[in-house]
Coordinates of C-alpha atoms and ligand atoms in Angstrom, one line a residue:
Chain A
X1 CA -79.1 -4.9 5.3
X2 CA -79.7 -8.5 4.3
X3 CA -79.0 -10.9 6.9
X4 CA -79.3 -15.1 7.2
X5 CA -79.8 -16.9 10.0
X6 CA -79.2 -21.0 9.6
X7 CA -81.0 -20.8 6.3
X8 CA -81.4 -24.1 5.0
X9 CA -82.5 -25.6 1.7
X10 CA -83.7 -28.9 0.5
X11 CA -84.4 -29.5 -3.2
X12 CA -85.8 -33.3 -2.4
X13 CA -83.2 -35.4 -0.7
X14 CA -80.5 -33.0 -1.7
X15 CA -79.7 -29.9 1.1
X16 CA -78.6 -27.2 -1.0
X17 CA -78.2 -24.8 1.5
X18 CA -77.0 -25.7 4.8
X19 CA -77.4 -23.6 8.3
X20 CA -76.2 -20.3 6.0
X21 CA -75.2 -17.4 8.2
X22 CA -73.7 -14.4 6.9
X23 CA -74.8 -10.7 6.8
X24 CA -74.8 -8.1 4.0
X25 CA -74.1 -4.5 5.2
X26 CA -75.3 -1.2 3.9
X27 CA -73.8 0.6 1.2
X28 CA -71.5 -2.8 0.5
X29 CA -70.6 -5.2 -2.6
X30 CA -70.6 -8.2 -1.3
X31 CA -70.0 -10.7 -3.8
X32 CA -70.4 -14.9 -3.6
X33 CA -68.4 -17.0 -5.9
X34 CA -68.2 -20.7 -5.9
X35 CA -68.3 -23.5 -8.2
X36 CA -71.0 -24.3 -10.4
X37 CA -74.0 -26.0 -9.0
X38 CA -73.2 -24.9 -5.5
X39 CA -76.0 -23.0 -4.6
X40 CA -75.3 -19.2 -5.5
X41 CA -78.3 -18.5 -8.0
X42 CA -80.3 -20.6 -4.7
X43 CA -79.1 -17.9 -2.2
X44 CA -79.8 -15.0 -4.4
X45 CA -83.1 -16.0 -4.7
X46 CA -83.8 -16.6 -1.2
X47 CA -83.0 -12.9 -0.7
X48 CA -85.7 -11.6 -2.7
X49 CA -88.0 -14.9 -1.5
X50 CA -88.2 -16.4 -4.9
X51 CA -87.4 -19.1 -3.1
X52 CA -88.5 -19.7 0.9
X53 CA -86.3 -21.0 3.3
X54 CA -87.3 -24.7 4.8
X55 CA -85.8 -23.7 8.1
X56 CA -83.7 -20.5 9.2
X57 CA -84.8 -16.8 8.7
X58 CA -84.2 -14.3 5.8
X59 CA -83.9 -10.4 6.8
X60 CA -84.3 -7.7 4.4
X61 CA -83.3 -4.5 7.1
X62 CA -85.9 -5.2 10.4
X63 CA -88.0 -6.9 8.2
X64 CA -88.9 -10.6 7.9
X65 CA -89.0 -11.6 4.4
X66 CA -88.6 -15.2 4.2
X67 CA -92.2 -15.4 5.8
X68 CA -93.7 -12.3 4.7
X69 CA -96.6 -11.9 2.1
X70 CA -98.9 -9.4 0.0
X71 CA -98.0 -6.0 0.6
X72 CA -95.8 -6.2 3.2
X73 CA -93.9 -8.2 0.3
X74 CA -94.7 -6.3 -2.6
X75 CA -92.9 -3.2 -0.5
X76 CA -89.9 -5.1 0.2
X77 CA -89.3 -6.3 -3.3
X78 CA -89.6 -2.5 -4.0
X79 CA -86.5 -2.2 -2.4
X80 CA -84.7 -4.3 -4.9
X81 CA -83.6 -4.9 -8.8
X82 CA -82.4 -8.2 -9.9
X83 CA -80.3 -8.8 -12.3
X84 CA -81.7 -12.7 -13.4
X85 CA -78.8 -15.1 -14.9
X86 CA -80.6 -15.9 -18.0
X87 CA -81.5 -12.5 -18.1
X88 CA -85.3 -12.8 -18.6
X89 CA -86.7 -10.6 -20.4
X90 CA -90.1 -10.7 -22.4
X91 CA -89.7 -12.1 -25.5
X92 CA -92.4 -9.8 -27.6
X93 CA -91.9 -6.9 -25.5
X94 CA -88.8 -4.9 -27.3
X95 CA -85.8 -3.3 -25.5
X96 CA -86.9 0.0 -24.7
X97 CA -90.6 -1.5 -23.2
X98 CA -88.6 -4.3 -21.2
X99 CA -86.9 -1.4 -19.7
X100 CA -89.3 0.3 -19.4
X101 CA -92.2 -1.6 -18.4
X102 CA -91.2 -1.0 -14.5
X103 CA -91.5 2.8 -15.1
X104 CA -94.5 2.2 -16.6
X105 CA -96.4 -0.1 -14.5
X106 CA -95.0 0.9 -11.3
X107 CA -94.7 4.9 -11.3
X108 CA -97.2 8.1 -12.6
X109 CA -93.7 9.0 -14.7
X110 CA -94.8 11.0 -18.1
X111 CA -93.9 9.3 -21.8
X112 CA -90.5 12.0 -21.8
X113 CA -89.7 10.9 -18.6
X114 CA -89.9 7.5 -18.8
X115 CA -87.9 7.5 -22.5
X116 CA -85.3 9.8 -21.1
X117 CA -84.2 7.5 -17.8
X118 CA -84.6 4.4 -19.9
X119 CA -82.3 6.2 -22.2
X120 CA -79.7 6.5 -19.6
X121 CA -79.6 3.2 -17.8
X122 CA -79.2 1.6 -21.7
X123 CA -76.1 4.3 -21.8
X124 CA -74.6 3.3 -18.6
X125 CA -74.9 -0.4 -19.5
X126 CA -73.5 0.2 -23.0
X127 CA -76.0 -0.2 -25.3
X128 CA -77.2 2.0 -27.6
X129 CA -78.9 1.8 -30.9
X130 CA -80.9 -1.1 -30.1
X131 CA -84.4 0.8 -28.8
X132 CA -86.7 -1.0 -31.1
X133 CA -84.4 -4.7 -31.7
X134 CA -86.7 -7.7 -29.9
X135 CA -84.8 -9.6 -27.5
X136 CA -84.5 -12.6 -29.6
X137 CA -82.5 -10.5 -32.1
X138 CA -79.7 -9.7 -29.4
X139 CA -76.4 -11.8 -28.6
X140 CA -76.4 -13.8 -24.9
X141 CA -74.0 -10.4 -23.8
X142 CA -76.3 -7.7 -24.7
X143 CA -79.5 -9.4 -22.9
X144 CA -77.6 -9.8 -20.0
X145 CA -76.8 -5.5 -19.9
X146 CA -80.5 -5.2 -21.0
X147 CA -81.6 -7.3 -17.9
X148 CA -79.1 -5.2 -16.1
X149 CA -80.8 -2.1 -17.5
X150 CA -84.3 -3.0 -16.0
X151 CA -82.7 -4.4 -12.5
X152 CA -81.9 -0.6 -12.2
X153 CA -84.2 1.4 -13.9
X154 CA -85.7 2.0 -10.5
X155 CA -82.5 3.0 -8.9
X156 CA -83.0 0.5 -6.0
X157 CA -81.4 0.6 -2.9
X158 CA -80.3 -3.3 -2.8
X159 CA -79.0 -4.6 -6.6
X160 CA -78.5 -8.6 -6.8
X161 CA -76.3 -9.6 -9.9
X162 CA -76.3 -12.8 -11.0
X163 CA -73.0 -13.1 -12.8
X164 CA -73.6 -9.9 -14.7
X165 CA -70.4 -10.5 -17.0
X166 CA -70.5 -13.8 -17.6
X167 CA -70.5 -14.3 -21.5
X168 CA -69.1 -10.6 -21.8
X169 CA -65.9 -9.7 -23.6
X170 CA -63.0 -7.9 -21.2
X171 CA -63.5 -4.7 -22.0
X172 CA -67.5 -4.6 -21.5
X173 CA -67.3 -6.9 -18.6
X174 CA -64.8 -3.7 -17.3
X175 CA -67.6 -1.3 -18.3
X176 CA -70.4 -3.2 -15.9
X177 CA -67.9 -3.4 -13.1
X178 CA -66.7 0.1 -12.9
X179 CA -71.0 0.7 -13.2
X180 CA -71.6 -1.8 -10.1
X181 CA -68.5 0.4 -8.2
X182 CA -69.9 3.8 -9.1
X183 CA -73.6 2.9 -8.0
X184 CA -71.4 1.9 -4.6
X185 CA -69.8 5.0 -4.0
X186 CA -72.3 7.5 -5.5
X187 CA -75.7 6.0 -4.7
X188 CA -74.6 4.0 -1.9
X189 CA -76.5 1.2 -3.5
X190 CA -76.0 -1.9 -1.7
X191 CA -75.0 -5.2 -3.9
X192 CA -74.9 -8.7 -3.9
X193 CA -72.8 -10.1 -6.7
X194 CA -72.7 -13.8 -8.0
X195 CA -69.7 -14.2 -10.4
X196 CA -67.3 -16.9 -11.2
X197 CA -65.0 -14.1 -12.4
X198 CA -62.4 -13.8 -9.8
X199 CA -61.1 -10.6 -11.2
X200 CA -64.2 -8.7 -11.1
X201 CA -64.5 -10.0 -7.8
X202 CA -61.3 -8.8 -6.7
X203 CA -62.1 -5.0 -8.1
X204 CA -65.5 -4.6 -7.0
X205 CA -66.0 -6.3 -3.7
X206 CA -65.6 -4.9 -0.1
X207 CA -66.5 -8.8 0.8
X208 CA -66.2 -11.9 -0.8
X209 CA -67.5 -15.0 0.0
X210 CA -66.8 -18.5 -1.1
X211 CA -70.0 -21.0 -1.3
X212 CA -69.1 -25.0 -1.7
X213 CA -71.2 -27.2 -1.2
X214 CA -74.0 -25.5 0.8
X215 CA -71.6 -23.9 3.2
X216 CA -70.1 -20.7 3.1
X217 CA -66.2 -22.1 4.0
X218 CA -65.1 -18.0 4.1
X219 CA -66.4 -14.6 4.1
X220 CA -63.1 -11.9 3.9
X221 CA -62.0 -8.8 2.1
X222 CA -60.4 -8.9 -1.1
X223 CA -56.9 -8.8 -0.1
X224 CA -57.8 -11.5 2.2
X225 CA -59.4 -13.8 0.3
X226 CA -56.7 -14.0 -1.8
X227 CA -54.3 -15.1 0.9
X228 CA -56.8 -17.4 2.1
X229 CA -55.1 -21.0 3.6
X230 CA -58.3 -22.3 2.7
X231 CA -57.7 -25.4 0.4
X232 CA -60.7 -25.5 -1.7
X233 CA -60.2 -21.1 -1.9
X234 CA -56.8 -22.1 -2.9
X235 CA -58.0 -24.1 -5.6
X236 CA -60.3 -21.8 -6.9
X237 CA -57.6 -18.9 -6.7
X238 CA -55.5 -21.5 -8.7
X239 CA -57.5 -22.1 -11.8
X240 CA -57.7 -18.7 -12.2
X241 CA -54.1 -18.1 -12.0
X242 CA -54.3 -16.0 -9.3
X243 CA -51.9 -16.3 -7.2
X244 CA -51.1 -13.9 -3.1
X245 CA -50.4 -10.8 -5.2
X246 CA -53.2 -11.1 -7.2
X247 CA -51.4 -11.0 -10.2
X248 CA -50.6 -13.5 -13.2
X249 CA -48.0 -16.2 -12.7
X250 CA -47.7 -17.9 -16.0
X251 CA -46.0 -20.9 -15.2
X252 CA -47.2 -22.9 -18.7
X253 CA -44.9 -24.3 -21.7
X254 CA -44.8 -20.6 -23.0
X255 CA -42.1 -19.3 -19.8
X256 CA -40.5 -22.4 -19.9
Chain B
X1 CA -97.5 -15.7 -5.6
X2 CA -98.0 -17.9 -8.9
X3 CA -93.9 -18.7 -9.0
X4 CA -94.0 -21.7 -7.3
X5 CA -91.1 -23.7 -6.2
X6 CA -90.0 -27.3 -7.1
X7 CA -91.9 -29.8 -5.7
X8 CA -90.4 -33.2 -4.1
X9 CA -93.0 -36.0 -3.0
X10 CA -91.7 -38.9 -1.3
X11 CA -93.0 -41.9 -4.2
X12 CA -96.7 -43.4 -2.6
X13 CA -96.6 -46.6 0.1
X14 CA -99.0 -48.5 -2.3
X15 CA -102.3 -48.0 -4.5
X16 CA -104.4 -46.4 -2.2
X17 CA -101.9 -43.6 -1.2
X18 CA -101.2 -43.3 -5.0
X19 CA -104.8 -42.5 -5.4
X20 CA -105.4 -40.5 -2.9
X21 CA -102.4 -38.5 -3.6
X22 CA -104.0 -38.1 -7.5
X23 CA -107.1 -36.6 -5.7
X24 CA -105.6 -34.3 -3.7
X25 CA -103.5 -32.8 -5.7
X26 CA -105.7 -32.5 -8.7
X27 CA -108.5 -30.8 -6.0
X28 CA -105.5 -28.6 -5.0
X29 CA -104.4 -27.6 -9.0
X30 CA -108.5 -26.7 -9.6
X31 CA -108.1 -24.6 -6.2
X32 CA -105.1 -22.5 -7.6
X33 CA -106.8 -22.4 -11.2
X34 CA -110.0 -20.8 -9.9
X35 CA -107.8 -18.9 -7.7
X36 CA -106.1 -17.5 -10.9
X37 CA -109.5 -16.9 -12.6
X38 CA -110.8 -14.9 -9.5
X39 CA -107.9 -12.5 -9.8
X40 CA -108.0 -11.7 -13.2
X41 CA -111.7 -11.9 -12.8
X42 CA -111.4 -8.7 -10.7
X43 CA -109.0 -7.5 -12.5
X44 CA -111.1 -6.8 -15.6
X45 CA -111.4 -3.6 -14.2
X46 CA -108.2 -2.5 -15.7
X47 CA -109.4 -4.1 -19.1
X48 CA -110.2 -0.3 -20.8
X49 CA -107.6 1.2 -18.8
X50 CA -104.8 3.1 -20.9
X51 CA -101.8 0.2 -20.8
X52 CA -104.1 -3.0 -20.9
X53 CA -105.8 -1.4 -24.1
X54 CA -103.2 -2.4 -27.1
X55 CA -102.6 -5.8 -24.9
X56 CA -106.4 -6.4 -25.3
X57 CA -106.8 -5.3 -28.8
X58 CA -104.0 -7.8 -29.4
X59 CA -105.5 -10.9 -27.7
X60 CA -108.8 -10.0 -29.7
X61 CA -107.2 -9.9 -32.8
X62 CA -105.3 -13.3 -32.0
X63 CA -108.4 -15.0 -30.7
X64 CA -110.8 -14.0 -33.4
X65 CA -109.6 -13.0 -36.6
X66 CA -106.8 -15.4 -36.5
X67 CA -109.2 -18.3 -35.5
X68 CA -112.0 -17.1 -38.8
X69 CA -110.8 -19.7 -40.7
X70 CA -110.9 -22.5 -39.4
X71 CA -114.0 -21.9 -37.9
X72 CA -115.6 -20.9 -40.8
X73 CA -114.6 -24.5 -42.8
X74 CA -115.6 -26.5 -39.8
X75 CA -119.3 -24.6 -39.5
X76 CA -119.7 -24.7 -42.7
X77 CA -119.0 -28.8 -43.3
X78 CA -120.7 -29.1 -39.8
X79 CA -123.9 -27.8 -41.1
X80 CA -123.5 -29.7 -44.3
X81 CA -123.0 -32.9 -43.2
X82 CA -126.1 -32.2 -40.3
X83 CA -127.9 -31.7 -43.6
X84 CA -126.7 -34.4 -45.3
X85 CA -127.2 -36.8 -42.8
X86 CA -130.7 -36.0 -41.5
X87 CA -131.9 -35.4 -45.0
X88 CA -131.1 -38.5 -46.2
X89 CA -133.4 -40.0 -43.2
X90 CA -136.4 -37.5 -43.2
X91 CA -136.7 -38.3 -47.3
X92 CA -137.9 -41.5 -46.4
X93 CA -141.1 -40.1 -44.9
X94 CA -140.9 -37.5 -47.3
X95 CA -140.1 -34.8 -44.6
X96 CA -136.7 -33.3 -45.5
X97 CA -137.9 -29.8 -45.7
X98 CA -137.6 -30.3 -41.8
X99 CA -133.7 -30.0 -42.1
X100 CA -133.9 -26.5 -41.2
X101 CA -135.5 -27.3 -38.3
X102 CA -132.5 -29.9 -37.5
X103 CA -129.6 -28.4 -38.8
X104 CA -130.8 -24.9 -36.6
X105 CA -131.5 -26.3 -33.3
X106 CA -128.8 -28.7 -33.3
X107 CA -126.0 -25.8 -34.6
X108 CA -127.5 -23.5 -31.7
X109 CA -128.0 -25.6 -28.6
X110 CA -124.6 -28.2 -29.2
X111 CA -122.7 -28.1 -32.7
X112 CA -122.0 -24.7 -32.7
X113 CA -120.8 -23.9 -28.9
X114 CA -119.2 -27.5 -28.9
X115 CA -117.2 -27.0 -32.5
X116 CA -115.9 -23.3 -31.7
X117 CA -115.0 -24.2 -28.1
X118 CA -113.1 -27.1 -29.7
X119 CA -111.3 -25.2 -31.9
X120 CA -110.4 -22.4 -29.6
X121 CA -109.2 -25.0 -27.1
X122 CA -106.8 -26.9 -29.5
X123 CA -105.4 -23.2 -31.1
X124 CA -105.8 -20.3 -28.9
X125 CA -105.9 -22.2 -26.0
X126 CA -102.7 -24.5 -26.8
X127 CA -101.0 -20.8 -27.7
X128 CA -101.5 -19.9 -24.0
X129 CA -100.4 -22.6 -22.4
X130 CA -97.0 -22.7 -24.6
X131 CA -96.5 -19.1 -24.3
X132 CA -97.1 -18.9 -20.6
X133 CA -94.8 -22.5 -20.2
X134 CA -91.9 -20.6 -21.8
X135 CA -91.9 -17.2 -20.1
X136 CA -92.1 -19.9 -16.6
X137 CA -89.4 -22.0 -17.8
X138 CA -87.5 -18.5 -18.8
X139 CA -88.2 -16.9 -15.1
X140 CA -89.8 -14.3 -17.1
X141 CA -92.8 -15.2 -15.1
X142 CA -90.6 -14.5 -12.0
X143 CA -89.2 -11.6 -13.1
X144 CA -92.3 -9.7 -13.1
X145 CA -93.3 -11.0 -9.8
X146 CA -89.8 -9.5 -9.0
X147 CA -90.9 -5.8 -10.0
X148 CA -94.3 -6.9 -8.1
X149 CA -96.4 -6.6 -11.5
X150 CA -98.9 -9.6 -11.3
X151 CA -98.6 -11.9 -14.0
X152 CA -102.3 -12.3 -14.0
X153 CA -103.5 -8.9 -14.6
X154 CA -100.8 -8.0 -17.0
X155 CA -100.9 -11.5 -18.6
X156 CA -104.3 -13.6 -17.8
X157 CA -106.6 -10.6 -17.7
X158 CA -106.4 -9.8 -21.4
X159 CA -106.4 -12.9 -22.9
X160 CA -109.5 -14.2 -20.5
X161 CA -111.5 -10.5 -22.0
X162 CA -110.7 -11.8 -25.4
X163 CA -111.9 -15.1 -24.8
X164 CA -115.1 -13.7 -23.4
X165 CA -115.6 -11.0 -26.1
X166 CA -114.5 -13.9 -29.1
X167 CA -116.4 -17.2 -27.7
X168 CA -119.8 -16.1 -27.7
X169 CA -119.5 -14.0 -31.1
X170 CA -117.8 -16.9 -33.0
X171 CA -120.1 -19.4 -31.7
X172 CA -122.8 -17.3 -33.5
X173 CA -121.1 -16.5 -36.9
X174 CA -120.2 -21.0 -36.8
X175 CA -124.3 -21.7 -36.2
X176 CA -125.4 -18.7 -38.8
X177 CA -122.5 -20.4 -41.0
X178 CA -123.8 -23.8 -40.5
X179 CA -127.2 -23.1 -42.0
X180 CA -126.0 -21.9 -44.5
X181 CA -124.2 -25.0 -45.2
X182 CA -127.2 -27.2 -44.8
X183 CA -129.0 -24.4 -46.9
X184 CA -126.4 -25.4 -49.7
X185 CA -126.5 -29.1 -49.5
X186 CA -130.8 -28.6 -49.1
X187 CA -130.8 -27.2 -52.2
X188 CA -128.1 -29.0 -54.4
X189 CA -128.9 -32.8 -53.3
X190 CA -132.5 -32.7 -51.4
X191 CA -134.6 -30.7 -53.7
X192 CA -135.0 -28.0 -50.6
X193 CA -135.6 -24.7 -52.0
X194 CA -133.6 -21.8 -49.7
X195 CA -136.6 -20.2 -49.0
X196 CA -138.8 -22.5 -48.0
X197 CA -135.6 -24.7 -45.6
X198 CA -135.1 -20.7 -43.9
X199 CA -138.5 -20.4 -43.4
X200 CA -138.4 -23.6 -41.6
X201 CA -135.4 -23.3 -40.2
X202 CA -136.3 -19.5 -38.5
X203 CA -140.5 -20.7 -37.6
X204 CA -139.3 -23.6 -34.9
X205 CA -136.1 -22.4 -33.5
X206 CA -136.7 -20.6 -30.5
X207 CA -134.7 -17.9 -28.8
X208 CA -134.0 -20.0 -25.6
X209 CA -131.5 -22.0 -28.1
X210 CA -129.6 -19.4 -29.1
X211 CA -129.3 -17.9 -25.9
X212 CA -128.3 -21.0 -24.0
X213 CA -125.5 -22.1 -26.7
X214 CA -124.1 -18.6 -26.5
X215 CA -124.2 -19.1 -22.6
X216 CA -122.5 -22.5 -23.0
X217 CA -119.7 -20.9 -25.4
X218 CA -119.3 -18.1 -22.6
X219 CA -118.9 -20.6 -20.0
X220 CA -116.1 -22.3 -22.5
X221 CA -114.1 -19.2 -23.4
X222 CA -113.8 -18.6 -19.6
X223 CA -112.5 -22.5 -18.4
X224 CA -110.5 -22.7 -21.4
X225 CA -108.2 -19.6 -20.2
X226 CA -108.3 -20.6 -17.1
X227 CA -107.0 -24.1 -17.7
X228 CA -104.4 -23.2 -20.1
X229 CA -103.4 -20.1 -18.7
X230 CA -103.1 -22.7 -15.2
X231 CA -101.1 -24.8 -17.0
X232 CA -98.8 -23.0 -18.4
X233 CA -97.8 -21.3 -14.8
X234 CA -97.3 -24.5 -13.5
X235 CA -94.6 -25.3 -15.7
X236 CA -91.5 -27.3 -14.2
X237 CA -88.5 -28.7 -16.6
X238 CA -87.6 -26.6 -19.6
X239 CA -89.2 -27.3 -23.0
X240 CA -90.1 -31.0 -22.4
X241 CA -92.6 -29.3 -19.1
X242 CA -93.4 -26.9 -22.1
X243 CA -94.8 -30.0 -24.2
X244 CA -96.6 -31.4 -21.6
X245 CA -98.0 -28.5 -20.0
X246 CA -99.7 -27.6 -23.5
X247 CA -100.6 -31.3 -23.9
X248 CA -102.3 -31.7 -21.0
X249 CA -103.9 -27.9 -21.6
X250 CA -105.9 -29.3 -24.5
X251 CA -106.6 -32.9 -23.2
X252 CA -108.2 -31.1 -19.9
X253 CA -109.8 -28.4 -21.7
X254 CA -111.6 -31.1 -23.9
X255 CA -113.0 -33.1 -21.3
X256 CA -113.8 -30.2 -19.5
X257 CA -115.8 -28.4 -22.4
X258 CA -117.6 -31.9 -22.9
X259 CA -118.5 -32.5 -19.3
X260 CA -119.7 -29.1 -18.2
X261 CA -121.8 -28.8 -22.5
X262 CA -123.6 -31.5 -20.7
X263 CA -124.6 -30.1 -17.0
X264 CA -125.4 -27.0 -18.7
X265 CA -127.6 -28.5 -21.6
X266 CA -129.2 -30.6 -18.5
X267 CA -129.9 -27.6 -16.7
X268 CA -131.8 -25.8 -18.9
X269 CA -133.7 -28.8 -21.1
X270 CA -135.1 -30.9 -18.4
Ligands
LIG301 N1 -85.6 -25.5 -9.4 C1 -84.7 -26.5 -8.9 N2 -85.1 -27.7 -8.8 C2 -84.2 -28.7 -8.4 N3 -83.0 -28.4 -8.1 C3 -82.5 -27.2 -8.2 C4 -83.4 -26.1 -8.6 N4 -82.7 -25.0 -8.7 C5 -81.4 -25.3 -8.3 N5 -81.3 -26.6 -8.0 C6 -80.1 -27.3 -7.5 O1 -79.5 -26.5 -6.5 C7 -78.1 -26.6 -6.7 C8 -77.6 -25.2 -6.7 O2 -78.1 -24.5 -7.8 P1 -77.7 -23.0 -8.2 O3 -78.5 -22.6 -9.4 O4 -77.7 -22.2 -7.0 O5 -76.2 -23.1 -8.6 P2 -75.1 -22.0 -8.9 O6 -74.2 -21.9 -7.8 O7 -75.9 -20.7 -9.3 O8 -74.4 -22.5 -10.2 P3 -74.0 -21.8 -11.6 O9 -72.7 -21.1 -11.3 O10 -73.8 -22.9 -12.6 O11 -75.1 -20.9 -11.9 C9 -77.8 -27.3 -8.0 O12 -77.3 -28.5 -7.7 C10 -79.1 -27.5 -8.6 O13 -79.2 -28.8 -9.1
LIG302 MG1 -76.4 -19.7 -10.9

């Protein structure tokens, strides 16, 4: 569905991206975790052409898009919601018209219509009650789920998350995984997931792969990844106490 | 696409490439603002259209009603001080009744397009750029490119209708505004009767004056979006690019609104 071929980035003198290859395929979640700074919010924009490729070549299905341009590009983006990291949405545009505003711009959908699916993507990311609040009245965690609201008002086919729980309590960030696995398995939406949360990670994805330092060191499933002999994966896995049976293994003052 | 990515320039060999860097990139910034402009330009279609309407209404409220008072305080001194000064000068030949004369034509052919266009430029105009700075900072710019809505039509086009509906009609209410200030300061210090300085005022001003000041404040309301709305797009850095993107918006639109007063009052006053 979204394939990579050498991509490579320079911001300046610094390569951000170097000779990326890896493919996303159909109906997936594959998700990219790394450490901060190393290039995951870069790739995800490359997908959507944000961001162009100084070498190497971007393919959304058959079609080109790191070189592609006016309509031709305006019907690929169709294809896609994104979820940004900071969220960003209009400040003096309230909840319900952020969410909205795709609906409205972009389809011939009736008032009803449009107030009754914006309804139910706020329910599915769960928010409720906070139709006419501005964005600047809502915490970091609720602007996230409204962001994720709009990324799917459309129902796309392809979803890119940047970390979509980050800054969310446990039992929300649950919520928004279970939400990314259902629109999996009953829309067959594929996703592309940036997270530092290893956990979600673990749950949602059919691939994971592990960005450092412009590279992609290792692109395996789940139960894979987590048996990786990979020392920088092993490190990750580490600080997040995670250990070959992807379980807790407290090994702190407190069993001592 | 008006997201644009990070730019990195190897620093210039010497002076001349630093110069010739300046040019070219300053010719290629007035290429992408008048690129900008052309786009929402044909995008006014949309200006009446059901979901521009409120946006519109908005921006005219912003531009205009907001902008009434200062306007009003600087036409009015304008047109006193015109008075004032010139009065004081044509006494000695015992022609101060010709202030109506003076504080008219000079209200209508410079003060007046010059002193709103000013104004605009340092309120509305600094507005834009700050607003549009944040939302590119934010990647709320790049957001909408993301659902393929173009930020120009849904965020230029209203505010450049506004600034051509609001120019042109506050340039008239600062010169009508202006006489009257000059009609105040006639009759309280220079023994002027109303009368007789509208009478003077109204015989010798001619309707090419008006015309070509409220072309010149047209002209203005139309570079000042473009330039601010320009500059706030090409945001880089968070909220110190913020500050200097509305900074510059002003500076530019200054000079801009001084140079191009002058080729148009050239043009038509040989
Ligand atoms: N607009 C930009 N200009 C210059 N450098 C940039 C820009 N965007 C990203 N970078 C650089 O690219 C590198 C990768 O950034 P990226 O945002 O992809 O990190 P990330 O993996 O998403 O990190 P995080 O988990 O903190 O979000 C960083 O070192 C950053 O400095
Ligand atoms: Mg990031």
């Amino acid at each position: 569905m979204i394939r990579f071929e050498h991509v490579s980035k320079y911001f300046g003198e610094r390569k951000v991206l170097d000779a990326v290859n890896f493919k996303v395929e159909r109906g997936e979640t594959f998700v990219i975790v790394g450490f901060s700074g190393a290039g995951k919010s870069v790739t995800l924009k490359h997908m959507i052409r944000l961001l162009t490729p100084d070498t190497g070549k971007i393919y959304v299905g058959n079609d080109l898009i790191s070189t592609s341009t006016g309509a031709d590009l305006v019907r690929l983006r169709e294809k896609f919601g994104l979820l940004f990291q900071g969220a960003a949405l209009l400040e003096w545009m309230s909840v319900f018209d952020n969410v909205a505003l795709p609906l409205r711009e972009k389809t011939n959908m009736s008032d009803a219509e449009i107030e009754k699916r914006v309804e139910e993507k706020l329910r599915q990311v769960n928010l409720t009650g906070v139709h006419d609040a501005m964005p600047s009245e809502l915490s970091g965690g609720m602007r996230k789920r409204v962001g994720l609201a709009r990324a799917i008002v459309m129902n796309p086919e392809i979803i890119l998350y940047d970390e979509p729980t980050s800054g969310l309590d446990p039992v929300t960030s649950r919520a928004i995984d279970q939400l990314i696995d259902r629109m999996r398995l009953e829309l067959k939406v594929t996703s592309v997931v940036v997270t530092h949360d290893l956990f979600s990670a673990l749950a949602i994805g059919t691939r994971i792969a592990m960005i450092y330092d412009g590279r992609i060191l290792e692109i395996s499933r789940p139960t894979d990844f987590i048996r990786s002999q990979n020392e920088i994966v092993k490190r990750f896995l580490d600080a997040q106490y995670i250990t070959k049976k992807g379980a807790w293994e407290r090994t702190d003052h407190e069993t001592q | 696409m008006i997201t644009r990515e990070p730019e990195f320039l190897p620093p210039p060999i010497n002076m001349r490439g630093r110069l010739g860097r300046a040019v070219l990139l300053n010719c290629r910034n007035a290429g992408r603002a008048l690129l900008i402009l052309l786009e929402a330009m044909t995008s006014l279609r949309f200006v009446l259209s059901k979901r521009s309407r409120p946006v519109v209404l908005q921006q005219l409220y912003v531009t205009g009603i907001k902008s009434l008072g200062v306007i009003s305080v600087v036409a009015m001194f304008t047109g006193m001080i015109l008075a004032l000064q010139m009065g004081l000068e044509l006494r000695k030949y015992g022609q101060e009744v010709n202030i109506g004369l003076a504080v008219m034509v000079s209200m209508l052919r410079e003060m007046g397009p010059f002193m709103t266009a000013l104004i605009l430029a340092a309120s509305v105009g600094s507005a834009m750029a700050a607003e549009l700075g944040t939302m590119t900072v934010s990647e709320e710019i790049a957001a909408l490119e993301v659902m393929s809505i173009s930020p120009v039509r849904f965020l230029v086009m209203p505010r450049l209708a506004a600034m051509m509906i609001m120019t042109p009609l506050l340039t008239f209410y600062a010169c009508m505004l202006g006489v009257v200030g000059g009609a105040i300061v006639g009759a309280t210090q220079l023994g002027v009767s109303v009368p007789a300085y509208l009478d003077n005022a109204t015989r010798w001003a001619e309707n090419k004056d008006l015309y070509v000041g409220l072309l010149k404040s047209f002209v203005f309301g139309i570079m000042i979006t473009t330039i601010c709305c320009y500059q706030g797009f090409a945001t880089t850095e968070g909220a110190v690019g913020v500050g200097r993107a509305t900074r510059r918006s002003v500076v530019v639109s200054f000079l801009s609104i001084l140079v191009v007063g002058y080729i148009i009052t050239r043009l038509f006053y040989q």
